[in-house]
Tab-separated table of C-alpha atoms and ligand atoms in Angstrom:
chain	number	residue	atom	x	y	z
A	165	MET	CA	6.042	23.153	-27.659
A	166	ALA	CA	2.483	22.379	-27.110
A	167	PHE	CA	1.526	21.796	-23.426
A	168	PRO	CA	-2.128	22.353	-22.796
A	169	GLU	CA	-3.297	25.438	-20.939
A	170	GLY	CA	-3.579	24.523	-17.269
A	171	PHE	CA	-0.890	21.816	-17.454
A	172	LEU	CA	0.036	21.050	-13.826
A	173	TRP	CA	3.753	21.961	-13.632
A	174	GLY	CA	5.062	21.367	-10.075
A	175	GLY	CA	7.366	19.243	-7.859
A	176	SER	CA	7.053	15.936	-5.904
A	177	VAL	CA	8.086	14.799	-2.413
A	178	ALA	CA	6.843	12.350	0.195
A	179	ALA	CA	6.115	13.011	3.960
A	180	HIS	CA	8.590	10.479	5.203
A	181	GLN	CA	11.464	11.755	3.080
A	182	LEU	CA	11.279	15.348	4.073
A	183	GLU	CA	8.891	16.240	6.979
A	184	GLY	CA	10.934	14.900	9.929
A	185	ALA	CA	9.064	15.565	13.181
A	186	TRP	CA	8.714	11.881	13.275
A	187	ASP	CA	7.377	11.817	16.952
A	188	VAL	CA	5.944	15.279	17.185
A	189	ASP	CA	2.243	16.256	17.903
A	190	GLY	CA	1.063	12.750	18.490
A	191	ARG	CA	2.470	11.168	15.342
A	192	GLY	CA	3.026	7.361	15.633
A	193	PRO	CA	5.931	5.634	14.115
A	194	SER	CA	5.619	4.355	10.380
A	195	VAL	CA	7.280	1.483	8.614
A	196	SER	CA	9.823	3.938	7.146
A	197	ASP	CA	10.878	5.250	10.565
A	198	VAL	CA	12.642	1.834	11.363
A	199	LEU	CA	14.751	1.984	8.157
A	200	THR	CA	18.436	2.661	8.895
A	201	GLY	CA	20.513	5.017	6.584
A	202	GLY	CA	22.356	3.086	3.880
A	203	SER	CA	24.159	3.586	0.590
A	204	ARG	CA	24.658	1.774	-2.756
A	205	GLU	CA	26.959	-0.537	-1.074
A	206	ARG	CA	25.198	-0.820	2.322
A	207	PRO	CA	21.585	-1.739	2.015
A	208	ARG	CA	19.105	-0.119	4.428
A	209	ARG	CA	17.990	-2.425	7.244
A	210	ILE	CA	14.605	-2.808	8.989
A	211	THR	CA	15.294	-2.615	12.703
A	212	ILE	CA	12.643	-3.170	15.411
A	213	PRO	CA	13.407	-1.950	17.975
A	214	LEU	CA	15.602	0.946	16.837
A	215	GLU	CA	19.217	0.364	17.370
A	216	GLU	CA	21.435	2.628	19.670
A	217	GLY	CA	23.993	4.503	17.619
A	218	GLU	CA	22.348	3.717	14.286
A	219	GLY	CA	21.153	6.569	12.046
A	220	TYR	CA	17.519	6.918	10.986
A	221	PRO	CA	17.472	9.741	8.389
A	222	ASN	CA	13.734	9.878	7.970
A	223	HIS	CA	13.330	11.027	11.621
A	224	GLU	CA	14.687	14.540	10.655
A	225	GLY	CA	14.140	14.485	6.899
A	226	ILE	CA	14.777	18.160	6.049
A	227	ASP	CA	12.515	19.302	8.900
A	228	PHE	CA	9.803	20.476	6.438
A	229	TYR	CA	7.227	20.033	9.194
A	230	HIS	CA	8.666	23.359	10.492
A	231	THR	CA	10.227	24.861	7.395
A	232	TYR	CA	7.412	24.371	4.913
A	233	PRO	CA	6.359	28.127	4.898
A	234	GLU	CA	9.877	29.203	3.598
A	235	ASP	CA	10.071	26.207	1.265
A	236	ILE	CA	6.685	26.842	-0.267
A	237	GLU	CA	7.809	30.496	-0.930
A	238	LEU	CA	10.633	29.000	-2.971
A	239	PHE	CA	8.188	26.647	-4.880
A	240	ALA	CA	6.003	29.785	-5.557
A	241	GLU	CA	9.067	31.660	-6.832
A	242	MET	CA	9.548	28.962	-9.406
A	243	GLY	CA	5.859	29.282	-10.351
A	244	PHE	CA	4.610	25.843	-9.195
A	245	LYS	CA	1.017	25.169	-10.275
A	246	CYS	CA	0.872	22.111	-8.045
A	247	PHE	CA	2.945	20.392	-5.298
A	248	ARG	CA	2.722	16.610	-4.756
A	249	THR	CA	3.272	15.345	-1.189
A	250	SER	CA	1.871	12.678	1.011
A	251	ILE	CA	-0.181	12.850	4.268
A	252	SER	CA	1.774	10.777	6.729
A	253	TRP	CA	-0.900	8.110	7.678
A	254	SER	CA	0.478	7.747	11.278
A	255	ARG	CA	0.118	11.475	11.904
A	256	ILE	CA	-3.518	11.024	11.543
A	257	PHE	CA	-3.922	7.536	12.999
A	258	PRO	CA	-0.820	6.911	15.093
A	259	ARG	CA	-1.312	3.193	15.322
A	260	GLY	CA	-3.505	2.900	12.300
A	261	ASP	CA	-6.329	0.982	14.078
A	262	GLU	CA	-7.791	3.741	16.174
A	263	ARG	CA	-11.345	4.872	15.680
A	264	GLU	CA	-10.679	8.552	16.093
A	265	PRO	CA	-8.005	10.641	14.272
A	266	ASN	CA	-5.335	12.683	15.904
A	267	GLU	CA	-6.535	16.312	15.560
A	268	ALA	CA	-2.984	17.797	15.830
A	269	GLY	CA	-1.988	15.814	12.763
A	270	LEU	CA	-5.056	17.045	10.888
A	271	GLU	CA	-4.242	20.659	11.793
A	272	PHE	CA	-0.678	20.309	10.481
A	273	TYR	CA	-2.046	19.415	7.017
A	274	ASP	CA	-4.777	22.165	7.275
A	275	ARG	CA	-1.867	24.644	7.669
A	276	LEU	CA	0.251	23.157	4.902
A	277	PHE	CA	-2.474	22.962	2.321
A	278	ASP	CA	-3.703	26.562	3.244
A	279	CYS	CA	-0.110	27.785	2.783
A	280	LEU	CA	0.152	26.072	-0.609
A	281	LEU	CA	-3.214	27.562	-1.735
A	282	ALA	CA	-2.283	31.029	-0.533
A	283	HIS	CA	0.586	30.877	-3.046
A	284	GLY	CA	-1.473	29.647	-5.768
A	285	ILE	CA	-0.232	26.093	-5.646
A	286	GLN	CA	-2.595	23.094	-5.797
A	287	PRO	CA	-1.853	20.196	-3.347
A	288	VAL	CA	-1.649	16.780	-5.058
A	289	VAL	CA	-1.897	14.253	-2.229
A	290	THR	CA	-0.699	10.715	-1.928
A	291	LEU	CA	-2.499	8.865	0.739
A	292	SER	CA	0.074	6.141	1.427
A	293	HIS	CA	3.703	6.741	0.391
A	294	PHE	CA	5.624	3.980	2.109
A	295	GLU	CA	4.187	5.291	5.445
A	296	MET	CA	1.862	2.629	6.880
A	297	PRO	CA	1.675	2.982	10.716
A	298	LEU	CA	4.325	0.582	12.141
A	299	ALA	CA	1.756	-0.904	14.564
A	300	LEU	CA	-0.274	-2.340	11.520
A	301	ALA	CA	2.903	-4.030	10.356
A	302	THR	CA	3.964	-5.434	13.753
A	303	ASP	CA	0.425	-6.235	15.276
A	304	TYR	CA	-1.484	-7.267	12.095
A	305	GLY	CA	1.122	-8.464	9.676
A	306	GLY	CA	0.481	-5.355	7.440
A	307	TRP	CA	-1.795	-5.630	4.347
A	308	LEU	CA	-1.864	-9.461	4.627
A	309	ASP	CA	-4.556	-8.781	7.157
A	310	ARG	CA	-7.778	-7.827	5.501
A	311	ARG	CA	-8.796	-5.650	8.412
A	312	CYS	CA	-6.236	-3.115	6.845
A	313	ILE	CA	-8.854	-2.373	4.231
A	314	ASP	CA	-11.218	-0.963	6.771
A	315	PHE	CA	-8.340	0.935	8.635
A	316	PHE	CA	-7.195	2.547	5.293
A	317	VAL	CA	-10.696	3.402	4.230
A	318	ARG	CA	-11.290	5.070	7.539
A	319	TYR	CA	-8.137	7.063	7.323
A	320	ALA	CA	-8.635	8.048	3.655
A	321	THR	CA	-12.316	9.097	4.118
A	322	THR	CA	-11.291	11.067	7.197
A	323	VAL	CA	-8.633	13.171	5.330
A	324	ILE	CA	-10.756	13.437	2.122
A	325	GLU	CA	-13.828	14.746	4.040
A	326	ARG	CA	-11.468	17.167	5.906
A	327	TYR	CA	-9.597	18.550	2.822
A	328	HIS	CA	-11.731	17.847	-0.215
A	329	ASP	CA	-12.347	21.618	-0.806
A	330	LYS	CA	-8.464	22.154	-0.636
A	331	VAL	CA	-7.369	19.061	-2.556
A	332	ARG	CA	-8.777	17.899	-5.870
A	333	TYR	CA	-6.205	15.364	-6.994
A	334	TRP	CA	-5.583	12.306	-4.721
A	335	ILE	CA	-3.291	9.332	-5.344
A	336	THR	CA	-3.947	6.054	-3.306
A	337	PHE	CA	-0.765	3.996	-3.123
A	338	ASN	CA	2.699	5.234	-4.200
A	339	GLU	CA	4.502	2.677	-6.571
A	340	ILE	CA	2.197	-0.113	-5.414
A	341	ASN	CA	4.012	-2.382	-7.758
A	342	ASN	CA	7.462	-2.175	-6.204
A	343	GLN	CA	6.585	-5.188	-4.044
A	344	ALA	CA	6.564	-7.348	-7.103
A	345	ASN	CA	10.289	-7.495	-6.462
A	346	VAL	CA	10.155	-10.118	-3.658
A	347	SER	CA	13.858	-10.594	-3.605
A	348	ARG	CA	14.396	-7.623	-1.123
A	349	ASP	CA	12.394	-7.194	2.062
A	350	LEU	CA	12.577	-3.397	1.599
A	351	TYR	CA	9.811	-3.262	-1.076
A	352	GLY	CA	7.302	-5.525	0.685
A	353	TRP	CA	7.913	-3.694	3.900
A	354	VAL	CA	7.283	-0.145	2.729
A	355	ASN	CA	4.449	-1.088	0.275
A	356	SER	CA	2.678	-3.568	2.567
A	357	GLY	CA	4.184	-3.916	6.008
A	358	PHE	CA	5.431	-7.530	5.622
A	359	ARG	CA	8.837	-9.118	4.947
A	360	PRO	CA	8.597	-11.488	1.808
A	361	SER	CA	11.751	-13.428	3.206
A	362	GLU	CA	9.576	-14.711	6.076
A	363	PHE	CA	7.241	-16.503	3.586
A	364	GLU	CA	7.549	-19.937	2.047
A	365	ASN	CA	5.866	-18.469	-1.053
A	366	PRO	CA	6.782	-14.755	-0.920
A	367	ARG	CA	4.854	-14.034	-4.203
A	368	LYS	CA	1.642	-15.570	-2.897
A	369	ALA	CA	1.897	-13.329	0.223
A	370	MET	CA	2.597	-10.300	-2.001
A	371	TYR	CA	-0.417	-11.022	-4.211
A	372	GLN	CA	-2.645	-11.281	-1.135
A	373	ALA	CA	-1.502	-7.947	0.358
A	374	ALA	CA	-1.778	-6.354	-3.164
A	375	HIS	CA	-5.285	-7.698	-3.400
A	376	ASN	CA	-6.361	-6.150	-0.123
A	377	GLU	CA	-4.767	-2.911	-1.297
A	378	PHE	CA	-6.734	-3.045	-4.575
A	379	VAL	CA	-9.910	-3.499	-2.720
A	380	ALA	CA	-9.102	-0.639	-0.379
A	381	ALA	CA	-8.095	1.642	-3.171
A	382	ALA	CA	-11.387	0.950	-5.052
A	383	LYS	CA	-13.446	1.576	-1.943
A	384	VAL	CA	-11.616	4.869	-1.535
A	385	VAL	CA	-12.294	5.869	-5.103
A	386	SER	CA	-15.990	5.194	-4.745
A	387	ALA	CA	-16.139	6.959	-1.322
A	388	ALA	CA	-14.304	10.046	-2.662
A	389	HIS	CA	-16.813	10.394	-5.496
A	390	GLU	CA	-19.684	10.272	-2.922
A	391	ILE	CA	-17.944	12.970	-0.789
A	392	ASP	CA	-17.342	15.263	-3.700
A	393	PRO	CA	-17.968	14.443	-7.323
A	394	ALA	CA	-15.148	16.990	-8.395
A	395	LEU	CA	-12.446	14.900	-6.840
A	396	GLN	CA	-10.014	12.982	-9.035
A	397	VAL	CA	-8.446	9.799	-7.454
A	398	GLY	CA	-5.613	8.129	-9.238
A	399	CYS	CA	-3.462	5.181	-8.783
A	400	MET	CA	0.353	5.134	-9.181
A	401	ILE	CA	3.015	2.769	-10.416
A	402	ALA	CA	6.723	2.835	-10.804
A	403	MET	CA	6.974	2.580	-14.641
A	404	ILE	CA	10.224	1.038	-15.892
A	405	PRO	CA	9.733	-0.117	-19.522
A	406	TYR	CA	11.503	-3.300	-20.457
A	407	TYR	CA	13.033	-3.212	-23.922
A	408	PRO	CA	14.004	-6.581	-25.740
A	409	TYR	CA	17.840	-6.960	-26.000
A	410	SER	CA	17.441	-8.134	-29.548
A	411	CYS	CA	14.958	-9.042	-32.339
A	412	ASP	CA	15.268	-12.625	-31.146
A	413	PRO	CA	11.550	-13.533	-30.509
A	414	ASP	CA	12.465	-14.972	-27.026
A	415	ASP	CA	13.886	-11.561	-26.007
A	416	ALA	CA	10.777	-9.963	-27.248
A	417	MET	CA	8.418	-12.295	-25.246
A	418	CYS	CA	10.676	-11.998	-22.323
A	419	ALA	CA	10.480	-8.194	-22.249
A	420	LEU	CA	6.671	-8.376	-22.779
A	421	GLU	CA	6.132	-10.943	-20.071
A	422	GLY	CA	8.424	-8.879	-17.829
A	423	MET	CA	6.105	-5.982	-18.001
A	424	HIS	CA	3.430	-8.096	-16.393
A	425	GLN	CA	5.197	-7.262	-13.192
A	426	ARG	CA	3.973	-3.781	-13.457
A	427	TYR	CA	0.777	-4.167	-15.391
A	428	TYR	CA	-0.517	-6.712	-12.814
A	429	PHE	CA	-1.092	-3.622	-10.561
A	430	SER	CA	-2.222	-1.018	-12.994
A	431	ASP	CA	-4.505	-3.430	-14.948
A	432	VAL	CA	-6.597	-4.010	-11.785
A	433	MET	CA	-6.695	-0.432	-10.689
A	434	CYS	CA	-7.300	1.075	-14.068
A	435	ARG	CA	-9.617	-1.569	-15.571
A	436	GLY	CA	-11.310	-2.926	-12.451
A	437	TYR	CA	-10.566	-6.645	-12.895
A	438	TYR	CA	-7.607	-9.035	-13.008
A	439	PRO	CA	-5.839	-9.820	-16.296
A	440	SER	CA	-6.215	-13.289	-17.684
A	441	TRP	CA	-2.511	-13.995	-17.655
A	442	ALA	CA	-2.498	-13.423	-13.865
A	443	LYS	CA	-5.006	-16.167	-13.246
A	444	ALA	CA	-2.891	-18.527	-15.305
A	445	GLU	CA	0.052	-17.599	-13.201
A	446	TRP	CA	-1.833	-18.151	-10.004
A	447	GLU	CA	-2.729	-21.664	-11.106
A	448	ARG	CA	0.809	-22.467	-12.161
A	449	ASP	CA	2.484	-21.074	-8.963
A	450	GLY	CA	-0.232	-21.521	-6.429
A	451	THR	CA	-0.279	-17.795	-5.702
A	452	LYS	CA	-4.022	-16.969	-6.031
A	453	PRO	CA	-5.043	-14.399	-3.387
A	454	GLU	CA	-8.025	-15.112	-1.178
A	455	MET	CA	-10.944	-12.831	-1.987
A	456	ALA	CA	-14.366	-12.056	-0.637
A	457	PRO	CA	-17.354	-12.600	-2.854
A	458	GLU	CA	-18.081	-8.785	-2.954
A	459	ASP	CA	-14.517	-7.926	-3.999
A	460	GLU	CA	-15.054	-8.382	-7.806
A	461	ALA	CA	-17.909	-5.786	-7.794
A	462	THR	CA	-15.902	-3.474	-5.522
A	463	LEU	CA	-12.998	-3.480	-7.942
A	464	ARG	CA	-15.184	-2.787	-10.997
A	465	ALA	CA	-16.920	0.163	-9.140
A	466	GLY	CA	-13.755	1.733	-7.964
A	467	VAL	CA	-11.728	2.202	-11.084
A	468	SER	CA	-9.105	4.966	-10.755
A	469	ASP	CA	-9.715	8.299	-12.471
A	470	PHE	CA	-6.215	8.711	-13.686
A	471	LEU	CA	-2.934	6.780	-13.809
A	472	SER	CA	0.127	8.483	-12.279
A	473	PHE	CA	3.594	7.031	-12.448
A	474	SER	CA	7.195	7.636	-11.758
A	475	TYR	CA	9.643	7.421	-14.613
A	476	TYR	CA	13.449	7.281	-13.979
A	477	MET	CA	14.764	4.856	-16.400
A	478	SER	CA	14.103	1.961	-18.819
A	479	MET	CA	15.704	-1.522	-18.659
A	480	VAL	CA	16.648	-4.217	-21.135
A	481	GLU	CA	15.596	-7.880	-21.077
A	482	LYS	CA	17.423	-10.749	-22.491
A	483	GLN	CA	16.030	-14.317	-22.304
A	484	GLU	CA	18.581	-16.599	-20.933
A	485	PRO	CA	18.220	-20.428	-21.474
A	486	GLY	CA	16.086	-22.081	-18.851
A	487	ASP	CA	13.174	-20.660	-16.955
A	488	LEU	CA	11.363	-19.249	-20.025
A	489	TYR	CA	10.022	-15.771	-19.077
A	490	VAL	CA	8.957	-16.889	-15.575
A	491	ARG	CA	9.784	-14.368	-12.845
A	492	ARG	CA	9.990	-15.379	-9.237
A	493	GLY	CA	12.524	-13.267	-7.356
A	494	SER	CA	13.379	-9.684	-8.239
A	495	GLY	CA	11.540	-9.673	-11.463
A	496	ASP	CA	14.783	-8.402	-13.005
A	497	GLU	CA	16.384	-11.845	-13.451
A	498	HIS	CA	16.695	-11.245	-17.223
A	499	THR	CA	17.996	-7.623	-17.087
A	500	VAL	CA	21.080	-6.754	-18.884
A	501	ARG	CA	23.037	-3.534	-19.540
A	502	ASN	CA	21.787	-1.184	-22.337
A	503	PRO	CA	24.806	-0.320	-24.388
A	504	TYR	CA	22.944	2.644	-25.937
A	505	VAL	CA	22.400	4.809	-22.853
A	506	ARG	CA	24.467	6.421	-20.123
A	507	THR	CA	23.809	5.865	-16.331
A	508	SER	CA	23.589	8.193	-13.391
A	509	ASP	CA	25.941	8.392	-10.348
A	510	TRP	CA	23.754	5.592	-8.875
A	511	GLY	CA	23.775	3.358	-12.035
A	512	TRP	CA	20.284	4.200	-13.202
A	513	ASN	CA	19.876	4.264	-16.960
A	514	ILE	CA	19.273	7.733	-18.488
A	515	ASP	CA	16.823	7.412	-21.227
A	516	PRO	CA	14.501	10.309	-22.128
A	517	VAL	CA	12.830	8.571	-24.900
A	518	GLY	CA	11.761	5.912	-22.392
A	519	LEU	CA	9.403	8.508	-20.980
A	520	ARG	CA	7.630	9.065	-24.295
A	521	TYR	CA	7.608	5.264	-24.717
A	522	SER	CA	5.918	4.835	-21.307
A	523	LEU	CA	3.446	7.635	-21.924
A	524	VAL	CA	2.282	6.138	-25.210
A	525	SER	CA	2.359	2.608	-23.868
A	526	LEU	CA	0.062	3.447	-20.847
A	527	TRP	CA	-2.138	5.701	-22.784
A	528	GLU	CA	-2.840	3.093	-25.445
A	529	ARG	CA	-3.314	0.504	-22.749
A	530	TYR	CA	-5.732	2.371	-20.448
A	531	GLN	CA	-6.981	5.458	-22.360
A	532	LEU	CA	-6.925	7.301	-18.839
A	533	PRO	CA	-5.480	10.733	-18.217
A	534	LEU	CA	-1.718	10.426	-17.200
A	535	PHE	CA	0.240	12.182	-14.580
A	536	VAL	CA	3.989	12.029	-14.487
A	537	ALA	CA	4.283	12.160	-10.715
A	538	GLU	CA	8.090	11.524	-10.453
A	539	ASN	CA	10.932	12.009	-12.771
A	540	GLY	CA	14.477	13.311	-11.935
A	541	LEU	CA	18.145	12.761	-11.605
A	542	GLY	CA	19.715	11.867	-8.328
A	543	ALA	CA	23.267	13.166	-8.450
A	544	TYR	CA	26.191	14.304	-6.318
A	545	ASP	CA	25.726	18.075	-6.117
A	546	GLU	CA	28.484	20.415	-5.077
A	547	LEU	CA	27.446	23.608	-3.269
A	548	LYS	CA	29.828	26.390	-4.262
A	549	ASP	CA	29.370	30.246	-3.905
A	550	GLY	CA	25.900	29.609	-2.655
A	551	THR	CA	24.709	27.573	-5.696
A	552	VAL	CA	25.100	24.411	-7.638
A	553	ASP	CA	25.963	24.276	-11.285
A	554	ASP	CA	23.748	21.412	-11.975
A	555	ASP	CA	23.708	21.642	-15.856
A	556	TYR	CA	23.597	17.862	-15.765
A	557	ARG	CA	20.055	18.001	-14.140
A	558	ILE	CA	18.888	20.574	-16.597
A	559	ALA	CA	19.985	18.396	-19.459
A	560	TYR	CA	18.256	15.394	-18.036
A	561	LEU	CA	15.031	17.186	-17.213
A	562	SER	CA	14.769	19.169	-20.622
A	563	ALA	CA	15.360	15.981	-22.575
A	564	HIS	CA	12.573	14.240	-20.643
A	565	ILE	CA	10.186	17.177	-20.912
A	566	SER	CA	10.890	17.383	-24.704
A	567	GLU	CA	9.945	13.773	-25.069
A	568	MET	CA	6.823	14.306	-22.934
A	569	GLU	CA	5.806	17.121	-25.285
A	570	LYS	CA	6.167	14.855	-28.240
A	571	ALA	CA	3.879	12.240	-26.502
A	572	ILE	CA	1.250	15.059	-26.234
A	573	SER	CA	1.647	16.762	-29.578
A	574	GLN	CA	2.582	13.812	-31.783
A	575	ASP	CA	1.059	10.857	-30.088
A	576	GLY	CA	-2.035	12.594	-28.614
A	577	VAL	CA	-1.518	11.447	-25.144
A	578	ASP	CA	-3.529	13.178	-22.406
A	579	VAL	CA	-0.968	14.273	-19.864
A	580	ILE	CA	-2.339	16.378	-16.928
A	581	GLY	CA	0.761	17.067	-15.030
A	582	TYR	CA	4.559	16.783	-14.298
A	583	THR	CA	6.049	16.934	-10.874
A	584	PRO	CA	9.852	16.279	-10.930
A	585	TRP	CA	10.852	14.091	-7.935
A	586	GLY	CA	12.629	15.672	-4.996
A	587	CYS	CA	11.909	19.254	-6.281
A	588	ILE	CA	13.776	20.140	-2.928
A	589	ASP	CA	16.629	17.785	-1.716
A	590	VAL	CA	15.057	14.975	0.376
A	591	VAL	CA	16.210	11.727	1.938
A	592	SER	CA	16.653	8.985	-0.745
A	593	PHE	CA	14.194	6.066	-0.450
A	594	THR	CA	16.394	3.170	-1.687
A	595	THR	CA	19.613	4.249	0.009
A	596	GLY	CA	18.517	6.559	2.854
A	597	GLU	CA	21.021	9.145	1.567
A	598	ILE	CA	20.540	12.942	1.372
A	599	ARG	CA	23.649	13.130	-0.877
A	600	LYS	CA	21.630	11.570	-3.667
A	601	ARG	CA	20.228	14.959	-4.521
A	602	TYR	CA	17.242	15.625	-6.904
A	603	GLY	CA	16.212	19.103	-5.979
A	604	PHE	CA	16.089	22.537	-7.734
A	605	ILE	CA	16.830	23.548	-4.103
A	606	TYR	CA	20.002	22.396	-2.296
A	607	VAL	CA	19.486	21.659	1.455
A	608	ASP	CA	22.638	21.928	3.406
A	609	ILE	CA	22.489	18.767	5.375
A	610	ASN	CA	25.028	16.090	5.118
A	611	ASP	CA	24.620	12.220	5.752
A	612	ASP	CA	26.777	12.567	8.879
A	613	GLY	CA	24.213	15.125	10.329
A	614	THR	CA	26.370	18.285	9.847
A	615	GLY	CA	25.222	21.243	7.812
A	616	SER	CA	23.482	24.605	8.229
A	617	ARG	CA	20.075	23.368	7.211
A	618	LYS	CA	19.963	26.424	4.898
A	619	ARG	CA	18.363	26.309	1.510
A	620	PHE	CA	20.147	27.375	-1.809
A	621	ARG	CA	18.828	27.792	-5.282
A	622	LYS	CA	20.545	25.518	-7.764
A	623	ARG	CA	21.083	26.676	-11.400
A	624	SER	CA	18.141	24.466	-12.326
A	625	PHE	CA	15.910	26.509	-10.067
A	626	GLY	CA	15.891	29.505	-12.542
A	627	TRP	CA	15.731	27.151	-15.499
A	628	TYR	CA	12.670	25.409	-14.364
A	629	LYS	CA	11.062	28.811	-13.338
A	630	HIS	CA	11.500	29.757	-17.056
A	631	VAL	CA	10.051	26.372	-18.274
A	632	ILE	CA	6.874	26.995	-16.260
A	633	GLU	CA	6.594	30.711	-17.269
A	634	THR	CA	6.743	29.566	-20.925
A	635	ASN	CA	4.395	26.565	-20.217
A	636	GLY	CA	7.140	24.325	-21.510
A	637	ALA	CA	7.782	26.278	-24.732
A	638	GLU	CA	11.361	27.182	-23.834
A	639	LEU	CA	13.546	24.396	-22.255
B	141	BGP	C1	10.529	6.186	-6.013
B	141	BGP	C2	9.785	6.843	-4.799
B	141	BGP	C3	10.226	8.115	-4.269
B	141	BGP	C4	11.603	8.477	-4.399
B	141	BGP	C5	12.191	8.001	-5.864
B	141	BGP	C6	13.660	8.238	-5.946
B	141	BGP	O1	10.713	4.917	-5.842
B	141	BGP	O2	8.393	6.901	-5.172
B	141	BGP	O3	9.860	8.079	-2.760
B	141	BGP	O4	12.439	8.017	-3.403
B	141	BGP	O5	11.935	6.701	-6.028
B	141	BGP	O6	14.308	7.082	-5.470
B	141	BGP	P1	15.493	7.256	-4.420
B	141	BGP	O7	15.052	8.155	-3.390
B	141	BGP	O8	15.896	5.856	-3.971
B	141	BGP	O9	16.698	7.784	-5.312
């Protein structure tokens, strides 16, 4: 196993999925605070105002806002080199449009980052992980309003100036490409603070919000380099490779065109300009976003320093007769089952080779350092005698780490870090469930609110500790 010296082994979470304290110390509500709980069968709902008697799991999370010292002790026991989390934007600017930040919010992240550094753990910070201040969504229409560029740049430069000597790696927007799926309001809402279903041409609205985000991200990359040339600012996509269902050339083209739903975002943020096929699509569908004259130069000047991505699964594309390759709704209109892989308890394909496939594909496309910012298995875990025998999670992660190692040693890919998602159990994003557990650490909270809130080491805790100790040599 050949992981480079200094490889950033760690874990990944997001403020809104674990901090809780949603209305403490001046924090304002975010777009994720109005999402009800849900399940695979019962989709989460966006409710403004909040509904009496409804459950909002992100309000408590796992109360990390107060338990972080003990939780970080556990991360240090595993030997984490880094820990990816997000700053909750509405802790710093409660409405998002204020001119001055909320000092109590800034002081929390001073304490959190100092605690991580005291344990030898580098913070890796996502600036916006589905946590836009709710007021920017309700009063401005979210990222459809160009003024959000300045609001975001003010927020980002405030925290980068405050923490640049504690945080070297920054990520602008989490899974910025999720909103390409315009068939569900959830994605447009958490990515950009708008509901696609309210628009005649939802893809046009989505491309407009995305453009404003691209400009904001580019401005932040440039500003960060001014503040501290040592900083590395990356972008982040959800990477789900599409495999063609067969050697039928139409299946091959269908899969290749399908990948445009992801590359539309990473191309702009990693290259600094829009791909030509995007312009052809804008012409065909009337979806060209409005741009300011200076935007082109801004995008070129603010190219990301690295590309991070989440990898959970691959998908399979089969071209059905009719709308050749064109995607309008979910982007998964042509997706079919993969008969060669198993699925998780939530129906996600389990495909470790797909991680190597993703690493090689992204490396060869951008030649930028890559960071696997999320990977993991959401599963039903059973707490018994103070632990969880999660051999299934060890099998999933060791297979994925093994494929990542091949990408490094056999394909020459420059991978800088690996932070399995939900390194401690957190509230699921898509379903709002805590029972969809990913962690090395079990948190005794149930979806009905019961539980001791105690933490327990799963079997994978000791396994991952050894992986880090041997720098990936022994899985
Ligand atoms: C990604 C998000 C994370 C996390 C992960 C797991 O989309 O970046 O926030 O939630 O998915 O998904 P889920 O929590 O729905 O199982």
